mmCIF file of N, CA and C in Angstrom:
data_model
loop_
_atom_site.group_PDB
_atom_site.id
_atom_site.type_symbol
_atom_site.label_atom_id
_atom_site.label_comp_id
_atom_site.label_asym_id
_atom_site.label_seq_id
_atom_site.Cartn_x
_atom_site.Cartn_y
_atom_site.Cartn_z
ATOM 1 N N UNK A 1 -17.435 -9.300 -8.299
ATOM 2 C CA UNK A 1 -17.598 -10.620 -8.883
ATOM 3 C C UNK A 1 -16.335 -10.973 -9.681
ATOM 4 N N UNK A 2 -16.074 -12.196 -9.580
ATOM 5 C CA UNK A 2 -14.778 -12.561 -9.998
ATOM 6 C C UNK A 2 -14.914 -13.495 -11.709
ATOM 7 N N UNK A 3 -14.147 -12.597 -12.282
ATOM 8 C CA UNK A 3 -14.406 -13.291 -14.063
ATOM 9 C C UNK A 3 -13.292 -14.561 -13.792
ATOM 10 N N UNK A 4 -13.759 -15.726 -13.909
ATOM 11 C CA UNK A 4 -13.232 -17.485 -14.334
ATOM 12 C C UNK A 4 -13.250 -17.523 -15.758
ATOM 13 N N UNK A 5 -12.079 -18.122 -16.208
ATOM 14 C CA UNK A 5 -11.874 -18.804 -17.131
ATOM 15 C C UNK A 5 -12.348 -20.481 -16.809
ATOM 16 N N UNK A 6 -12.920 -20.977 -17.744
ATOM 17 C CA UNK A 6 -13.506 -22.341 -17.205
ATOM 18 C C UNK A 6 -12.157 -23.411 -16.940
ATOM 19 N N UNK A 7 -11.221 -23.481 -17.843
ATOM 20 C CA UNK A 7 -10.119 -24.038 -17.904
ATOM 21 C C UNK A 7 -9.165 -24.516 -16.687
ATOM 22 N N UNK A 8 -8.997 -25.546 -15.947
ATOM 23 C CA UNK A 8 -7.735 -25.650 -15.176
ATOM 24 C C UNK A 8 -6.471 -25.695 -15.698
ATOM 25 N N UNK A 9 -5.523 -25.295 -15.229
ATOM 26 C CA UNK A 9 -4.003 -25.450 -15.883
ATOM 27 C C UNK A 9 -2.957 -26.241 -14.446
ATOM 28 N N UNK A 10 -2.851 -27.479 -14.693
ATOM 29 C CA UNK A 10 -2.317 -28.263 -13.467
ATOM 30 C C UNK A 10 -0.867 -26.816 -13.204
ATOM 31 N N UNK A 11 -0.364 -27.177 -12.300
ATOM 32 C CA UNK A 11 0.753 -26.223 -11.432
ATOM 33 C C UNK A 11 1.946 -26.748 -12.513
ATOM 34 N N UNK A 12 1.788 -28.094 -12.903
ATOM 35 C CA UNK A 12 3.587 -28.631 -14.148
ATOM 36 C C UNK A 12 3.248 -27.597 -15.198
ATOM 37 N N UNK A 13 2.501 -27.369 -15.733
ATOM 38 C CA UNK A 13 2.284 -26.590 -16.570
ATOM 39 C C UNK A 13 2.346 -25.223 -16.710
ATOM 40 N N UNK A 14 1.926 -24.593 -15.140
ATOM 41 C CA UNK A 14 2.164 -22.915 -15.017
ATOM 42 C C UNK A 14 3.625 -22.800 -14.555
ATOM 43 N N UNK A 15 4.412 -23.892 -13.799
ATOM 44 C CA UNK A 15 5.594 -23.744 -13.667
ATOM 45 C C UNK A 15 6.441 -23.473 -14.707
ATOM 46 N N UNK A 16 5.924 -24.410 -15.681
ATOM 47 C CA UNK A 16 7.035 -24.197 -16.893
ATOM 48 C C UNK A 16 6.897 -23.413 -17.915
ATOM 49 N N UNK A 17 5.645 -22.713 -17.658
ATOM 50 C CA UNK A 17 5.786 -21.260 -18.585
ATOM 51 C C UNK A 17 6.214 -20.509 -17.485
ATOM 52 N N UNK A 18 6.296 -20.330 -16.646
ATOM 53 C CA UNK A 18 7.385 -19.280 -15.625
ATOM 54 C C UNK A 18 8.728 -19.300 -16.093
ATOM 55 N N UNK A 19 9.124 -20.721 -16.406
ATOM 56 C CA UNK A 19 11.103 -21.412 -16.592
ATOM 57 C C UNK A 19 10.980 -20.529 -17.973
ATOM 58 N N UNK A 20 10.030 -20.264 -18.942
ATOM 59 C CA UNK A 20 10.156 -20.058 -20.067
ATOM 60 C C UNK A 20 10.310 -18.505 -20.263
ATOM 61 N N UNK A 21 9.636 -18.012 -18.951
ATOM 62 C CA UNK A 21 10.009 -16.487 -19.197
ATOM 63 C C UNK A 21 11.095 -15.736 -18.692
ATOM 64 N N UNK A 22 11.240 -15.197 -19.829
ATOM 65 C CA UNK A 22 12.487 -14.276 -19.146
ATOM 66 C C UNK A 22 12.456 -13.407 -18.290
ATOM 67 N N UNK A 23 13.783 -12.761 -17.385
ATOM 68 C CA UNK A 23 13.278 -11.443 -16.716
ATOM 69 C C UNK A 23 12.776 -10.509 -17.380
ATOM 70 N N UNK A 24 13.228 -10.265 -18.369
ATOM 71 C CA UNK A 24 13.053 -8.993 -19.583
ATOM 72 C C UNK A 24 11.114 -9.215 -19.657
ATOM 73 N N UNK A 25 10.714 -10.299 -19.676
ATOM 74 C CA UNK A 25 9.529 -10.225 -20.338
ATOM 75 C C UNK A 25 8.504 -10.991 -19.112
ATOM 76 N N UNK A 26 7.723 -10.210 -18.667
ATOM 77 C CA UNK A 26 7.127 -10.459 -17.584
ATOM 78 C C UNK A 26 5.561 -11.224 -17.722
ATOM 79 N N UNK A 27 4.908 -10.332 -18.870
ATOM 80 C CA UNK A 27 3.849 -10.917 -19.499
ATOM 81 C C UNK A 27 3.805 -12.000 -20.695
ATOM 82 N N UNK A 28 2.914 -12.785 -20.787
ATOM 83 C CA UNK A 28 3.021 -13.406 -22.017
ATOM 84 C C UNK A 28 1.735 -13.767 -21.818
ATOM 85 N N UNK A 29 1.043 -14.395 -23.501
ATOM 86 C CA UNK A 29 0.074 -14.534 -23.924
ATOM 87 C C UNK A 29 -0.502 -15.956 -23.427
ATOM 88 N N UNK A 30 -1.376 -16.562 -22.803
ATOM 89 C CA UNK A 30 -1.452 -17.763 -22.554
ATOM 90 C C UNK A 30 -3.239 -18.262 -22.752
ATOM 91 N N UNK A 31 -4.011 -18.851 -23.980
ATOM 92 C CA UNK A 31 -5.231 -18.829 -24.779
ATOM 93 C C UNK A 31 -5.828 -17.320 -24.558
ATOM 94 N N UNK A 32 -5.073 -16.922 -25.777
ATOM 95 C CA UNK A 32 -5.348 -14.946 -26.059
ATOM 96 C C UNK A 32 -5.530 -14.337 -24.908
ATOM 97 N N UNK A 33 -4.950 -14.269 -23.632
ATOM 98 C CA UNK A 33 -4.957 -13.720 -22.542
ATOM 99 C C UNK A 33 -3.458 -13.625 -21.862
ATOM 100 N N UNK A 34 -3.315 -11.649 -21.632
ATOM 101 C CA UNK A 34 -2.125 -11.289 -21.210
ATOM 102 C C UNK A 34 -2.436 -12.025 -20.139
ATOM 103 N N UNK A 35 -0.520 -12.586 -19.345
ATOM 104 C CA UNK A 35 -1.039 -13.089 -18.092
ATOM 105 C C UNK A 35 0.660 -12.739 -17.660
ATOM 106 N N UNK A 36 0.309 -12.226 -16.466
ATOM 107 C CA UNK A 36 1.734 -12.043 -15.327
ATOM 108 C C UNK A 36 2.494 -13.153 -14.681
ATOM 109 N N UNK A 37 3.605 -13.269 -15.557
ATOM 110 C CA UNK A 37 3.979 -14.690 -14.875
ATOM 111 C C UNK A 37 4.900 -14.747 -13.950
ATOM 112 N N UNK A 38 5.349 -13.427 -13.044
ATOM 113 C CA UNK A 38 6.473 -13.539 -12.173
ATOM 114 C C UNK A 38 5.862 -12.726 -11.277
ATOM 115 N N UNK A 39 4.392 -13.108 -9.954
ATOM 116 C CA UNK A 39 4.056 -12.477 -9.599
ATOM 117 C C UNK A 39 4.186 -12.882 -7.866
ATOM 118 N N UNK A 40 4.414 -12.940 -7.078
ATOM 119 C CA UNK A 40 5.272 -13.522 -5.386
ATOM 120 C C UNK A 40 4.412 -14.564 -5.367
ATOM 121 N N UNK A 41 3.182 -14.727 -5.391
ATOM 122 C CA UNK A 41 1.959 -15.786 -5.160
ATOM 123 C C UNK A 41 2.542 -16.819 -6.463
ATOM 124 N N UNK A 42 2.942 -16.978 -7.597
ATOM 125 C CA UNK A 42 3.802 -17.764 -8.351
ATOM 126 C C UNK A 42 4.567 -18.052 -7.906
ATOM 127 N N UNK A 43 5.974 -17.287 -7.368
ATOM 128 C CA UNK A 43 6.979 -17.719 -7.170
ATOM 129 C C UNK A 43 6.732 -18.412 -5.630
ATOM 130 N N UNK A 44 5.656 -17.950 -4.595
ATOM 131 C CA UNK A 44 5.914 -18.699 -3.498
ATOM 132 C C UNK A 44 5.609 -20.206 -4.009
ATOM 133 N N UNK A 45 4.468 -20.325 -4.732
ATOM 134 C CA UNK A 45 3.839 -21.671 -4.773
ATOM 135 C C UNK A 45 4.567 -22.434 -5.446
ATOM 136 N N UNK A 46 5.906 -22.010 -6.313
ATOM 137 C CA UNK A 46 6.703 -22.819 -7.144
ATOM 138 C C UNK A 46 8.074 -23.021 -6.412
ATOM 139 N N UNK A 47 8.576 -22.440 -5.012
ATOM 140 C CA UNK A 47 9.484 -22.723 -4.294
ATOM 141 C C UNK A 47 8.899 -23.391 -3.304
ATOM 142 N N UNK A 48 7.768 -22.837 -2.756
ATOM 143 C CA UNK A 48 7.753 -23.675 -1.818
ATOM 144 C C UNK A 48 6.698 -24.706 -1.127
ATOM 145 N N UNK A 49 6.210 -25.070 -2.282
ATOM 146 C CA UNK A 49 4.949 -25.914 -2.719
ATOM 147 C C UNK A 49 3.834 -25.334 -2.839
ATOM 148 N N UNK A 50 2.657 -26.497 -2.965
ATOM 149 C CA UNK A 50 1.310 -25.912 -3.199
ATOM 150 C C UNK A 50 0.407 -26.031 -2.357
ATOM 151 N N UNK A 51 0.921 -26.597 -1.269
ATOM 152 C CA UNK A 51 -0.259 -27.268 -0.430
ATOM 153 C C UNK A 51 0.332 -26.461 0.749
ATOM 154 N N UNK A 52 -1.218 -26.194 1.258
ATOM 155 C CA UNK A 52 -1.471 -25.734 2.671
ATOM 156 C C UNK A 52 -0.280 -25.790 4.130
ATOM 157 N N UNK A 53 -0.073 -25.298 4.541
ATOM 158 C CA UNK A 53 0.691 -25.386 5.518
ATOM 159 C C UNK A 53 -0.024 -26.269 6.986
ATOM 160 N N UNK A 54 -0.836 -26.041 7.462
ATOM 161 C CA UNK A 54 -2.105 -25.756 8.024
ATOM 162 C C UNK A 54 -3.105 -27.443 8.332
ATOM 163 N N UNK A 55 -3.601 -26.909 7.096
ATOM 164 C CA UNK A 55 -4.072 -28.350 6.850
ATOM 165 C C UNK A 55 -3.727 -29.077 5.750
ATOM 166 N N UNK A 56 -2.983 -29.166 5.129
ATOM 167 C CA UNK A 56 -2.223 -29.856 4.150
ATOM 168 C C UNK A 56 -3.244 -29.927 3.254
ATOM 169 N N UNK A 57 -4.512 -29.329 2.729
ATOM 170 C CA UNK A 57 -5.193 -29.673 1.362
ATOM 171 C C UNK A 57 -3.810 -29.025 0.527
ATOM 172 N N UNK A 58 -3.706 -29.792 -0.887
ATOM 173 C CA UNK A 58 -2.784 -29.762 -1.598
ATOM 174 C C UNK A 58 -3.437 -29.270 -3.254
ATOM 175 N N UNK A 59 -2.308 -28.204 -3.416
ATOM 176 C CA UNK A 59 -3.027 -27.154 -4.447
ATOM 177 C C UNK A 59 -2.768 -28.295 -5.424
ATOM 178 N N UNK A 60 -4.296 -28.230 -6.405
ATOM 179 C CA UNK A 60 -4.012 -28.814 -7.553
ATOM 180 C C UNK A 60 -4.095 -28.521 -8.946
ATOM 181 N N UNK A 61 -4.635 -27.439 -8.840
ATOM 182 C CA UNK A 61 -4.393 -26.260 -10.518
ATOM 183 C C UNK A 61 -4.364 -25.145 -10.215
ATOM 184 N N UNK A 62 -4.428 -24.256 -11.176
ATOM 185 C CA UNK A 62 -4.604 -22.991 -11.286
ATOM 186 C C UNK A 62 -5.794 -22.971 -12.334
ATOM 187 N N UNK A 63 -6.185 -21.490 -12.199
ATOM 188 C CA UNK A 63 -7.274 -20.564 -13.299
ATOM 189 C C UNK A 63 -6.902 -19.444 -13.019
ATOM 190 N N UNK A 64 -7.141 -18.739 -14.409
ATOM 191 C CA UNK A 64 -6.872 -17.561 -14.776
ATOM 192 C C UNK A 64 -8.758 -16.950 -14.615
ATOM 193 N N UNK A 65 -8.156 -16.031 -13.602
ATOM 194 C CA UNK A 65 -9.280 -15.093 -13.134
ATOM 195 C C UNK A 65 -9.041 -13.676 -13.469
ATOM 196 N N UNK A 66 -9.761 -12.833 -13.285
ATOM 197 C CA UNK A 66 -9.743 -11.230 -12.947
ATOM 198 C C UNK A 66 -11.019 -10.337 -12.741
ATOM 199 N N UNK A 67 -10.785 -9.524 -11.758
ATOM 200 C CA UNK A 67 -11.969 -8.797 -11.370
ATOM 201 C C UNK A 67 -12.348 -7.879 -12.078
ATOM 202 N N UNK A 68 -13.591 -7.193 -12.790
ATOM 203 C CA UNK A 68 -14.691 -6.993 -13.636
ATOM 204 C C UNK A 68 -13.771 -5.204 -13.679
ATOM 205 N N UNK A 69 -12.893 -4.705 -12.386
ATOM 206 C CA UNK A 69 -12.099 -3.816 -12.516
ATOM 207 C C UNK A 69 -10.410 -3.787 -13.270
ATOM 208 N N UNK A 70 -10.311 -5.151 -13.446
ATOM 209 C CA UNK A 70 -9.382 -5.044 -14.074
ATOM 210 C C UNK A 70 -9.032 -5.703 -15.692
ATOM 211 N N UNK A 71 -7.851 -5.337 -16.218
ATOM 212 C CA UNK A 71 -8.063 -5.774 -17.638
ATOM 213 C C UNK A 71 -7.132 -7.394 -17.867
ATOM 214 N N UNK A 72 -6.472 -7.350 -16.984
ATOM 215 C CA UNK A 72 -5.536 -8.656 -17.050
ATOM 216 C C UNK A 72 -5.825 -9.685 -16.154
ATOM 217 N N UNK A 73 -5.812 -10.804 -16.467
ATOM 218 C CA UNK A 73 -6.173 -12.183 -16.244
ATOM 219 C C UNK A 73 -4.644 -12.731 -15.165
ATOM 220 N N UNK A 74 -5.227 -13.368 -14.364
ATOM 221 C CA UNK A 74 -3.634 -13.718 -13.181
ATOM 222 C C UNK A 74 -4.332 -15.184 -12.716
ATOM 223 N N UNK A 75 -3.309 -15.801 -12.217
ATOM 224 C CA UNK A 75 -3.198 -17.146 -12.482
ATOM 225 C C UNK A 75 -3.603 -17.298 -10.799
ATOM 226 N N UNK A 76 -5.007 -18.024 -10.411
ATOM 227 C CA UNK A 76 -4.793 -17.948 -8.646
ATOM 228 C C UNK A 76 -4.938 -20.213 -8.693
ATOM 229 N N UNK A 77 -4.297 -20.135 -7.734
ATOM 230 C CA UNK A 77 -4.201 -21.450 -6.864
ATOM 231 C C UNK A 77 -5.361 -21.882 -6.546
ATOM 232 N N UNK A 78 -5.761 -23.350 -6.978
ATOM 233 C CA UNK A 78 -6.725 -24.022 -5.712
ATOM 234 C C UNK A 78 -6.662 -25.072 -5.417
ATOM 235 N N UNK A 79 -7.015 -25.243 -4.094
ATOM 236 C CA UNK A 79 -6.450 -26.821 -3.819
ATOM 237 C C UNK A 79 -8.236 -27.540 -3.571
ATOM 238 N N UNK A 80 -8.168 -28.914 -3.802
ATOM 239 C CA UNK A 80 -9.108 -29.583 -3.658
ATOM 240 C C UNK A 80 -9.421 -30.249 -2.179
ATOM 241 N N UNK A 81 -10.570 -29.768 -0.854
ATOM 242 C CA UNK A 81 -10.588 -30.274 -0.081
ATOM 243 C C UNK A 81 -11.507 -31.705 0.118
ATOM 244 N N UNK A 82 -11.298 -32.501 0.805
ATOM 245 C CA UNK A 82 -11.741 -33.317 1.445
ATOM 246 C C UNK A 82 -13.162 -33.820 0.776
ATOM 247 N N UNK A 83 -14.211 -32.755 0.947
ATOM 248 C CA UNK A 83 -15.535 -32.626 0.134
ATOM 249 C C UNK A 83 -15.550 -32.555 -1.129
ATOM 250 N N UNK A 84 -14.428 -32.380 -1.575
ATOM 251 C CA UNK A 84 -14.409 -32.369 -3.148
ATOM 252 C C UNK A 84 -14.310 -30.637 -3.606
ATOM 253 N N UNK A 85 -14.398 -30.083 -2.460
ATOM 254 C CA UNK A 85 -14.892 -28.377 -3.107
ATOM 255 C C UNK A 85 -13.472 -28.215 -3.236
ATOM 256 N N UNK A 86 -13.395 -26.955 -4.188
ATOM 257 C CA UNK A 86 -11.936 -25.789 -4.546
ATOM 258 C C UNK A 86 -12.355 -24.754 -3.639
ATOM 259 N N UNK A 87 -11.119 -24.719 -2.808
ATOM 260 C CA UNK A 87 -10.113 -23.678 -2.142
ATOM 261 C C UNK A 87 -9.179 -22.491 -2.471
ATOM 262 N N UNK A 88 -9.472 -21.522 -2.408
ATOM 263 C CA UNK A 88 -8.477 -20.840 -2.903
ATOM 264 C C UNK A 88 -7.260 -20.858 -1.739
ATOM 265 N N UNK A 89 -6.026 -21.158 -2.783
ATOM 266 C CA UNK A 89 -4.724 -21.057 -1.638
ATOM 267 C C UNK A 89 -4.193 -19.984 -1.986
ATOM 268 N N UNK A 90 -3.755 -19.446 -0.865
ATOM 269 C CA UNK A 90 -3.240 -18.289 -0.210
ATOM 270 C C UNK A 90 -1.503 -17.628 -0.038
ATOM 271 N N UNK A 91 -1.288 -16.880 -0.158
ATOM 272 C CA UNK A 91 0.328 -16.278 0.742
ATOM 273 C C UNK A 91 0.125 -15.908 1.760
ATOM 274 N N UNK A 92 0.855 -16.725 2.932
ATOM 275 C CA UNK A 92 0.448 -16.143 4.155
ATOM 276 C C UNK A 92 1.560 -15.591 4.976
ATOM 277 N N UNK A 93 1.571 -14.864 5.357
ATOM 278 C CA UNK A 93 2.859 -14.057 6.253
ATOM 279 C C UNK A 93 2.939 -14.670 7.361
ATOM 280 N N UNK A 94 4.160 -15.379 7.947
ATOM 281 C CA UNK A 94 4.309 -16.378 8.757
ATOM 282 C C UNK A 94 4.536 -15.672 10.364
ATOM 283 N N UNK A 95 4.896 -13.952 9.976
ATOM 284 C CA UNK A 95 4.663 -13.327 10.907
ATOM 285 C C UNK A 95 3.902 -12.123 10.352
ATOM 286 N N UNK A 96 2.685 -11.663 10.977
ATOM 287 C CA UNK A 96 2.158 -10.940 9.993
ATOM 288 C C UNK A 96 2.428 -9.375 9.862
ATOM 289 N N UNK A 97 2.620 -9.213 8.599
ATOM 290 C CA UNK A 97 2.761 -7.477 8.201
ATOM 291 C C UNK A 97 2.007 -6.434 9.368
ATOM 292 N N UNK A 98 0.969 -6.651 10.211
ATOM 293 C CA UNK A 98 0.194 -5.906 10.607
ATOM 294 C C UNK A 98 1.260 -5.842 12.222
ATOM 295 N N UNK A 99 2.286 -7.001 12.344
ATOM 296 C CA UNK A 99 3.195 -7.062 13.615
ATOM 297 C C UNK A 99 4.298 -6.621 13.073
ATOM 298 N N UNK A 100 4.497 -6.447 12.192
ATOM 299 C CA UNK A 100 6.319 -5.822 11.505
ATOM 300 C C UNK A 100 6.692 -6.709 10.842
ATOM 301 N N UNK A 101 6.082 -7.837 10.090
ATOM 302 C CA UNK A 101 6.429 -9.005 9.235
ATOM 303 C C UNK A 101 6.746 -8.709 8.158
ATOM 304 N N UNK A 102 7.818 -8.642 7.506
ATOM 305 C CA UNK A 102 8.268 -8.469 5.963
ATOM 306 C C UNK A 102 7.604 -8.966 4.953
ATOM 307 N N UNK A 103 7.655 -8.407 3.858
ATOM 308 C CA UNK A 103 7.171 -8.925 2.969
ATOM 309 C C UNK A 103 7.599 -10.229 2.132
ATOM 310 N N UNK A 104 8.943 -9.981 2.770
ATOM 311 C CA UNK A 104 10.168 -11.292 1.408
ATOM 312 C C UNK A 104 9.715 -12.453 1.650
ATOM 313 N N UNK A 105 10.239 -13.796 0.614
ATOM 314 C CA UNK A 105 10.034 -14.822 0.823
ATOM 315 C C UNK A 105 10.101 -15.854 1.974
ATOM 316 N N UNK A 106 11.301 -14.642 2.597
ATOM 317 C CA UNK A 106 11.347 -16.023 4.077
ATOM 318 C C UNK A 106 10.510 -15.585 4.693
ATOM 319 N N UNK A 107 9.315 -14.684 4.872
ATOM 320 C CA UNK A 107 8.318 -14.873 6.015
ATOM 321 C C UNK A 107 6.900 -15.103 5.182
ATOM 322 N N UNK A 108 7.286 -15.681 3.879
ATOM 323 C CA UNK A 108 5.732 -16.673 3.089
ATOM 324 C C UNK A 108 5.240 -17.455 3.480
ATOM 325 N N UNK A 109 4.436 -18.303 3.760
ATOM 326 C CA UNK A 109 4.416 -19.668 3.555
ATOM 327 C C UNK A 109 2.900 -19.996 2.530
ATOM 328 N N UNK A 110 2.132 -21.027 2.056
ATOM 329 C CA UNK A 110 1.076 -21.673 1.547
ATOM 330 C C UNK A 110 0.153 -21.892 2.387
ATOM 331 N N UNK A 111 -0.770 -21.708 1.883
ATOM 332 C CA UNK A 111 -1.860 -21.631 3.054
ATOM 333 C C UNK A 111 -3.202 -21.359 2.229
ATOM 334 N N UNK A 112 -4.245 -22.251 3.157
ATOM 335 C CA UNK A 112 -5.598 -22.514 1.741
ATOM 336 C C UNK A 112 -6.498 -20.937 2.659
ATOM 337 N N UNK A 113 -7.481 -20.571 2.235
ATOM 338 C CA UNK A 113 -7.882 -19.221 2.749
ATOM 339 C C UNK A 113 -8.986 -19.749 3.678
ATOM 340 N N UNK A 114 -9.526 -20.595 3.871
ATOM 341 C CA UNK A 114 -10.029 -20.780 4.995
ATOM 342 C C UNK A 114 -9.032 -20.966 6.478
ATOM 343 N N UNK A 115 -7.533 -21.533 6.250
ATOM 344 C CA UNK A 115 -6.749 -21.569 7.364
ATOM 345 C C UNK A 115 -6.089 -20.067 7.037
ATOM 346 N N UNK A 116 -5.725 -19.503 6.544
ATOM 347 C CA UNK A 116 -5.385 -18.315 7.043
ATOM 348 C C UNK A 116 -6.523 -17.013 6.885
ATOM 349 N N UNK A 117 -7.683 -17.862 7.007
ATOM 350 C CA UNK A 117 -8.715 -16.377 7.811
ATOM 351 C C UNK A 117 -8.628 -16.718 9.424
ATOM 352 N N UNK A 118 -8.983 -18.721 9.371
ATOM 353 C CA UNK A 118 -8.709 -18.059 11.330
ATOM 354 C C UNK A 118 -7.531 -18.055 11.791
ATOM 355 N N UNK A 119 -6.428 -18.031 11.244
ATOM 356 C CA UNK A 119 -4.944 -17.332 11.476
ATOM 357 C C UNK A 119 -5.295 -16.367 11.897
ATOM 358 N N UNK A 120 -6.054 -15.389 11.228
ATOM 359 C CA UNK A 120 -5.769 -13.624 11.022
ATOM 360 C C UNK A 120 -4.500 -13.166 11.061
ATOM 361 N N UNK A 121 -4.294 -12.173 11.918
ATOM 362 C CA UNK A 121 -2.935 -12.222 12.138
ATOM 363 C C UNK A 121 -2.430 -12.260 13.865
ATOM 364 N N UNK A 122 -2.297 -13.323 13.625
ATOM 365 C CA UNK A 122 -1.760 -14.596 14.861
ATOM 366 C C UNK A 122 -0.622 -15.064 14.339
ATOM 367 N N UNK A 123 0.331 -15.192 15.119
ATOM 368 C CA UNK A 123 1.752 -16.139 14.681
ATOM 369 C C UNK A 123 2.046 -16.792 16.019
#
């Protein structure tokens, strides 16, 4: 089960506590909660947008979540579809790891998790 913070934090806002951190300092405090701010799922969604590849739903906040196993709070993406429901958006390997796809940024792209489950790994 996944612990929510009730709070949205639009993407202008998680971007620019990213600009604010240094390399030296990876964590910072954001409403009394450590939070990882230089983590690939950040940096993809802040180079190379927020919205879906796929079907273009377009990420429109973040929340700070974490699972009941862990102690730190991380910032996940969701974009708002069509119906009004939240999406969680995704990193998707544009060729996938399971075919010899790298991990680095040039084989990322955005992607909401309903289009890259029936992706799987298909390229």
């Amino acid at each position: 089960k996944i612990i929510r913070m009730d709070r949205p934090y639009p993407t202008s806002e998680v971007f620019k506590m990213m600009d604010l951190t240094t390399i030296n300092k990876t964590d910072t405090k954001i409403d009394g909660k450590t939070i990882k701010l230089n983590s690939k799922n950040l940096k993809l969604f802040k180079e190379k947008g927020c919205d879906c590849i796929s079907c273009g739903s377009k990420g429109k906040h973040f929340r700070l979540e974490r699972t009941p196993m862990t102690k730190k709070f991380h910032f996940q993406l969701y974009a708002i579809r069509s119906n009004g429901k939240e999406v969680l958006m995704t990193k998707d390997h544009i060729k996938p790891k399971s075919k010899g796809g790298p991990n680095g940024m040039d084989n990322l792209q955005p992607m909401c998790k309903l289009c890259n489950t029936k992706k799987s790994n298909n390229f």
